[in-house]
Coordinates of C-alpha atoms and ligand atoms in Angstrom, one line a residue:
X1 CA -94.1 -126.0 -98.3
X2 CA -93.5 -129.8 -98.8
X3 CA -95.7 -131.0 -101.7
X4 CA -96.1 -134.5 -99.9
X5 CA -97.8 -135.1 -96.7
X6 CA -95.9 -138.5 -95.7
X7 CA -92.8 -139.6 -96.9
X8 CA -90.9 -143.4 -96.6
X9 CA -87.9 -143.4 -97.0
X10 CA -86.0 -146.6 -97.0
X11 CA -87.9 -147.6 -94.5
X12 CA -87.9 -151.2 -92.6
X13 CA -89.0 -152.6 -89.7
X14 CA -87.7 -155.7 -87.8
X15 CA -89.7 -157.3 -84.8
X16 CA -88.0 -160.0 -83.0
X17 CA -86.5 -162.2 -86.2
X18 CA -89.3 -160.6 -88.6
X19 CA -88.7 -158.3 -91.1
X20 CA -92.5 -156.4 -90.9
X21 CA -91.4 -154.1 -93.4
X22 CA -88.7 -153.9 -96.0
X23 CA -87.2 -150.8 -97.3
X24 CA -90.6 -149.1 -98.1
X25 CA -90.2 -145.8 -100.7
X26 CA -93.3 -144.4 -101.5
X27 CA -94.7 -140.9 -101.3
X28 CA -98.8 -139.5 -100.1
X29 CA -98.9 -136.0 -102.4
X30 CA -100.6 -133.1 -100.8
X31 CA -104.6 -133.6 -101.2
X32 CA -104.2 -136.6 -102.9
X33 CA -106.2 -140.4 -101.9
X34 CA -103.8 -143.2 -102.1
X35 CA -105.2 -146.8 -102.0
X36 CA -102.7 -149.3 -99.9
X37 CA -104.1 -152.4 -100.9
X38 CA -102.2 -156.3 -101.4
X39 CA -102.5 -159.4 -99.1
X40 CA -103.5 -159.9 -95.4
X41 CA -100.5 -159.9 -93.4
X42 CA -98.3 -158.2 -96.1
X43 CA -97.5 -155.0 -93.8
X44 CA -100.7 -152.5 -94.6
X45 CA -101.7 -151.9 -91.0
X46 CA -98.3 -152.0 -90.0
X47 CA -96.6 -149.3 -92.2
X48 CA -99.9 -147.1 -91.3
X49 CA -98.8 -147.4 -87.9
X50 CA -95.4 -145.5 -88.7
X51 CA -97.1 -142.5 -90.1
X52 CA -98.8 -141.3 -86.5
X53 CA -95.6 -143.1 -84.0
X54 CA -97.6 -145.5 -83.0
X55 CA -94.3 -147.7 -84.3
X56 CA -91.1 -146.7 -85.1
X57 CA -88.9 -147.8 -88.1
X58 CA -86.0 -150.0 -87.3
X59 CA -84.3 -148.2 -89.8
X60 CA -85.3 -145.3 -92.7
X61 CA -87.5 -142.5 -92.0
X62 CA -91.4 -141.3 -92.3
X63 CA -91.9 -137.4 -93.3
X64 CA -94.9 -135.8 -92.6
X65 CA -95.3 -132.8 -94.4
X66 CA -91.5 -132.2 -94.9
X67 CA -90.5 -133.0 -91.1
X68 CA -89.6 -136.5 -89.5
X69 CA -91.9 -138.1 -87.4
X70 CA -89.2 -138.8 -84.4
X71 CA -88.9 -134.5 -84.8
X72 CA -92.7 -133.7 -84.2
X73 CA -94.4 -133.4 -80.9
X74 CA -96.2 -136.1 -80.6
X75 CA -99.5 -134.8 -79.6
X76 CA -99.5 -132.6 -82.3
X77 CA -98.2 -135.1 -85.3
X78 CA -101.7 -137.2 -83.8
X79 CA -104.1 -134.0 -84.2
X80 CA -102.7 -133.6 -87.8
X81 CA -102.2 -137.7 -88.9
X82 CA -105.8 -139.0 -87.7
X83 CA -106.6 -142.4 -88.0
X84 CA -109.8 -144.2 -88.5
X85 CA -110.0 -147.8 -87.7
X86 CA -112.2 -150.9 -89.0
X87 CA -114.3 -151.6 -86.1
X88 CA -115.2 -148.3 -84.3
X89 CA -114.9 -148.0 -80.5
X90 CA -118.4 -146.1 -79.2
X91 CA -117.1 -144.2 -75.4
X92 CA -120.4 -144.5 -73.2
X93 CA -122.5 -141.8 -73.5
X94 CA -124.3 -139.7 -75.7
X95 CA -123.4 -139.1 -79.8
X96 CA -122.4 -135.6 -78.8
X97 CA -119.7 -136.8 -75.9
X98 CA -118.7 -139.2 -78.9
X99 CA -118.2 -136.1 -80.9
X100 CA -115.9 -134.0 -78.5
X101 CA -114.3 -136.9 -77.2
X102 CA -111.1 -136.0 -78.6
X103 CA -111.4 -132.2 -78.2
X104 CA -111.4 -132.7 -74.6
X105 CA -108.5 -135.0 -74.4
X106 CA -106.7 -131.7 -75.5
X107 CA -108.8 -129.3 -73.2
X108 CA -111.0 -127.8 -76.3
X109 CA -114.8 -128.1 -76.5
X110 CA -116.4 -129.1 -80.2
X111 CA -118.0 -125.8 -81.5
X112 CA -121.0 -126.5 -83.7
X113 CA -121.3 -130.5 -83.1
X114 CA -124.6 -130.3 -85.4
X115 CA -123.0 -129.4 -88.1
X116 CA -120.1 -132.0 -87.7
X117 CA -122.7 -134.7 -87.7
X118 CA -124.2 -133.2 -90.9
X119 CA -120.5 -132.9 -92.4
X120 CA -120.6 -137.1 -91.7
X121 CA -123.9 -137.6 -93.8
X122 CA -125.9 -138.2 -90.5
X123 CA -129.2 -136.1 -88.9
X124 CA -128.5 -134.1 -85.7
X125 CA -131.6 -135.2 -84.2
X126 CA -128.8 -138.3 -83.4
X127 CA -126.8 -135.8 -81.1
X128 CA -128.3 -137.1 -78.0
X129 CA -129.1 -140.6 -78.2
X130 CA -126.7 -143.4 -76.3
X131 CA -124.1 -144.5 -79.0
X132 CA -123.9 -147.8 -78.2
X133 CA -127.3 -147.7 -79.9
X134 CA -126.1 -146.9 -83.4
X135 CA -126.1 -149.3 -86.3
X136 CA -122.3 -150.1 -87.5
X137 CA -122.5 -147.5 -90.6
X138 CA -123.9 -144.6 -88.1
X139 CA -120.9 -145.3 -85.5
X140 CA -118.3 -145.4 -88.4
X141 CA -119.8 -141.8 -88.8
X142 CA -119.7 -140.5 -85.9
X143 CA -115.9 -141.7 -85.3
X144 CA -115.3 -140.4 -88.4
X145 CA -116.8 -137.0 -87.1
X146 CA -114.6 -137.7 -84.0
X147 CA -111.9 -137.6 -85.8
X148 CA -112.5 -134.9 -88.0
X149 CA -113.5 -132.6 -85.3
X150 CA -109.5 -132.6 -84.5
X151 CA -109.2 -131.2 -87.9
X152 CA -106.7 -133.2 -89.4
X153 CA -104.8 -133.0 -92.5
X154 CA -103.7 -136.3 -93.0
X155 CA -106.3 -139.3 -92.6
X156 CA -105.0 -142.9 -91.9
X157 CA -108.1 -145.0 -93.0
X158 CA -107.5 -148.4 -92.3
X159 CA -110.5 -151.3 -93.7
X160 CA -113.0 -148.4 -92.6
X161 CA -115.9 -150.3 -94.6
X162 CA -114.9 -153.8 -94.2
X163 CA -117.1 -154.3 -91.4
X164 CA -120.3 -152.7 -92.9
X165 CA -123.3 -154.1 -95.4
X166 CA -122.9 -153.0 -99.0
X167 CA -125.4 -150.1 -98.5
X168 CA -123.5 -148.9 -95.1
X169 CA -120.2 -149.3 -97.0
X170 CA -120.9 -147.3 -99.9
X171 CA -122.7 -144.4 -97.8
X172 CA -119.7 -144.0 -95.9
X173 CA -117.0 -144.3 -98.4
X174 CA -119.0 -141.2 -100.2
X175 CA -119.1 -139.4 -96.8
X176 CA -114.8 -140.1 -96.9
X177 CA -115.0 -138.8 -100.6
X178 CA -116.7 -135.6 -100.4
X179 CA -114.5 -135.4 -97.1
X180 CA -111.8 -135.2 -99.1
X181 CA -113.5 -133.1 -102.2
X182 CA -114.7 -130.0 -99.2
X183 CA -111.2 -130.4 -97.3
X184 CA -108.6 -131.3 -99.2
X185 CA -107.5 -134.0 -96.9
X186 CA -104.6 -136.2 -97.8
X187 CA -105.6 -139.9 -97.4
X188 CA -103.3 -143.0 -96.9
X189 CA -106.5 -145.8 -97.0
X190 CA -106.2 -149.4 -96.9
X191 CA -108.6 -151.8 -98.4
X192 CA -109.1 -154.9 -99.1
X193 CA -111.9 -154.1 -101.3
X194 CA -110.6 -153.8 -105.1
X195 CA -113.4 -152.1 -106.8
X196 CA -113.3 -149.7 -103.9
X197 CA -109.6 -149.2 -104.0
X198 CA -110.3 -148.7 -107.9
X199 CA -113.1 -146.0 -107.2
X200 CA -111.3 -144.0 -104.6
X201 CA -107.9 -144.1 -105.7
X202 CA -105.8 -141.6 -107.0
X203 CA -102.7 -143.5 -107.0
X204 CA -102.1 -147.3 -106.2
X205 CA -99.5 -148.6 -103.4
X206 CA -99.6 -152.2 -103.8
X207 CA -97.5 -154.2 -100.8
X208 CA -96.4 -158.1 -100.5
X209 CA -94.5 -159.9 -97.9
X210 CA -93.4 -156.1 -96.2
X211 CA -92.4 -154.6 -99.3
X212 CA -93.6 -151.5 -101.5
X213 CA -93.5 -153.3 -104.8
X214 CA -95.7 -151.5 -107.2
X215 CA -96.8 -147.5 -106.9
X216 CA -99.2 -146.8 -109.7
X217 CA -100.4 -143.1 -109.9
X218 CA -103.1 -144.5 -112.6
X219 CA -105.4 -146.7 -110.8
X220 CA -107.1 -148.0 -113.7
X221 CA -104.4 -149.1 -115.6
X222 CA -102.6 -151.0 -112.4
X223 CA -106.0 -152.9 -112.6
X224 CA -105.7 -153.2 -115.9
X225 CA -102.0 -154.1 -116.3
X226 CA -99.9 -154.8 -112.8
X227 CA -96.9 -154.8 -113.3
X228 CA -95.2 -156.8 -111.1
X229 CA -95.4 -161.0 -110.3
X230 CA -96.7 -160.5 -106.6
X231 CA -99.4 -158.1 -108.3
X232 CA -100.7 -160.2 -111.1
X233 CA -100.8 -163.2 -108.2
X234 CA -102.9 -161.0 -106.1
X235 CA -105.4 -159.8 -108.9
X236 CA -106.0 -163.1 -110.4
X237 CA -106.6 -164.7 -107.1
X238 CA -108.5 -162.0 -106.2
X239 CA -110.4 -162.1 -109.3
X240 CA -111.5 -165.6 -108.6
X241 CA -113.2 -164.8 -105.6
X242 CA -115.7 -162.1 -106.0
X243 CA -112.9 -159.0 -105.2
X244 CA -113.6 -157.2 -108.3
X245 CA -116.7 -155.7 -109.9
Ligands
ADP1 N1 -95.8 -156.9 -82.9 C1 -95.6 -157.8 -83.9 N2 -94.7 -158.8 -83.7 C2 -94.4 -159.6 -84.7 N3 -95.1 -159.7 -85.8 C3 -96.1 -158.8 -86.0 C4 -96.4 -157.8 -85.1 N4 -97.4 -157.0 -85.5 C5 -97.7 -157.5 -86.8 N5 -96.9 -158.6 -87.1 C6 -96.9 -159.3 -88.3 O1 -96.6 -158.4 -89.3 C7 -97.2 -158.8 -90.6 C8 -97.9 -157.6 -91.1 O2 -99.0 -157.3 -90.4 P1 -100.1 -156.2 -90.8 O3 -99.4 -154.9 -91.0 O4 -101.2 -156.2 -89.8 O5 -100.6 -156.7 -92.2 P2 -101.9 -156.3 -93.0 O6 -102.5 -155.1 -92.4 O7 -101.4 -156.1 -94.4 O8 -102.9 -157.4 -93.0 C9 -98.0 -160.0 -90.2 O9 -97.4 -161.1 -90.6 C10 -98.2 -159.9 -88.7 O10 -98.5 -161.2 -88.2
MG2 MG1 -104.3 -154.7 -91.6

C-alpha cells in the first residue's frame, strides 16, 4: 500500500499564455491534514482541482493512493477524492434528500441518515425540514454529511469556513477534526485563515504565484520561522491585518 494518498509530481499547468501552476512536488501522507494556504490567486483552488480531474496537468502527474489520476475511473477516483466547497449548494427538498443526494447519483440509498447527521454535529430532528431553510453553518454540515455519506478517503476542503460567523466556523472545523480523528481521512484543506491553518495542520503547503515553495511538516515552527521570501511577505502582511491570533 502507497503511504501517500495524493502525489504531485512535477506538476504544471498552462491555460491559454498562463502558467496556473508551476512544477508543483508535494506529497498528502496517509491520514494525515495538510493546510494549503498562501495568497488569493496563487493556484490553491486550482491544484485542488487536479486531485479529483476536474483539470488536468499540462504536464507532471497527480497519484492518488499510488495510481495516476488519468488511470482511475473517474466515477470511482470522485467517491474516494470528495470535495467540499466554500459556499454549499442546498438541492430542493428535504435535509434527508440532501443527505442521499449523492448515493443516488450512483444508484445506492443512504442507510442510517440519522446517524450521518449526528456524525456532522447536527440533531436528526433536522432530517425533514426544507434545506434551503438552514443557517450557513447547518448547510455546511449537511454537505459535509453529503459528502461523507460517499465514504471517501480523501477530503478536498476548499475555504469550507470562510463564509461562516466565528461561532459557525469553529463548530464546523471541530466537526472536520473529529471527522478525521474517527475516520482516518486524509485531508488536502485550503484556508485562508492562519490561526486555523495553524490549529488543523499537520503539515504546511505554502503556494505563491503557481508554485509549491515551502512544505513544512511542523506547522508551528513555519509560523514561527518561514522559510522562504514569498512566505515571510505573506505572514507579515498577513500579520498586519488581523490573519493571525
Ligand atoms: N480557466 C482559467 N483560465 C485562466 N486563468 C485561470 C483559470 N482559472 C483560474 N485562473 C487563474 O489562476 C490563478 C489561480 O487561481 P486559483 O487556483 O483560483 O487561486 P486561489 O485558489 O489560490 O485563490 C488565478 O490567477 C486565476 O485568475
Ligand atoms: Mg481558491
Amino acid at each position: 500500500m502507497d503511504m501517500h494518498a495524493i502525489e504531485f509530481a512535477n506538476v504544471s499547468l498552462c491555460v491559454g499564455g498562463d502558467t496556473l501552476l508551476r512544477k508543483v512536488d508535494g506529497r498528502v501522507p496517509k491520514g494525515r491534514i495538510v493546510a494549503l494556504i498562501g495568497p488569493s490567486g496563487s493556484g490553491k483552488s486550482t491544484l485542488l482541482s487536479l486531485c479529483n480531474l476536474m483539470r488536468t496537468p499540462t504536464s507532471g502527474e497527480v497519484f492518488v493512493e499510488g495510481r495516476e489520476v488519468r488511470t482511475w475511473p473517474v466515477r470511482k477516483l470522485r467517491q474516494k477524492v470528495a470535495m467540499v466547497f466554500q459556499s454549499p449548494t442546498m438541492f430542493p427538498g428535504t435535509v434527508a434528500d440532501n443527505l442521499s443526494f449523492g448515493l443516488h447519483l450512483h444508484g445506492l440509498s443512504l442507510s442510517n441518515p440519522a446517524g450521518l447527521l449526528e456524525d456532522v454535529g447536527l440533531n436528526s430532528s433536522l432530517l425533514d425540514k426544507r434545506a434551503e431553510d438552514l443557517s450557513g453553518g447547518q448547510k455546511q454540515r449537511v454537505a459535509l454529511g453529503r459528502t461523507l455519506a460517499m465514504q471517501p478517503d480523501i477530503l478536498l476542503l476548499d475555504e469550507v469556513t470562510s463564509a461562516l460567523d466565528v461561532h459557525a466556523k469553529l463548530e464546523v472545523e471541530r466537526t472536520i477534526l473529529s471527522l478525521h480523528e474517527s475516520r482516518g481521512t486524509s485531508m488536502l484543506w485550503v484556508t485562508h485563515d492562519l490561526a486555523q491553518a495553524r490549529r488543523i495542520a499537520d503539515i504546511i503547503f505554502f503556494m505563491d504565484a503557481g508554485e509549491l515553495v515551502e512544505v513544512r511538516d511542523d506547522a508551528a515552527a513555519f509560523f514561527e520561522q518561514p522559510q522562504s521570501a514569498p512566505a515571510q511577505r505573506f505572514l507579515a502582511t498577513m500579520r498586519e491585518g488581523d490573519g493571525v491570533e
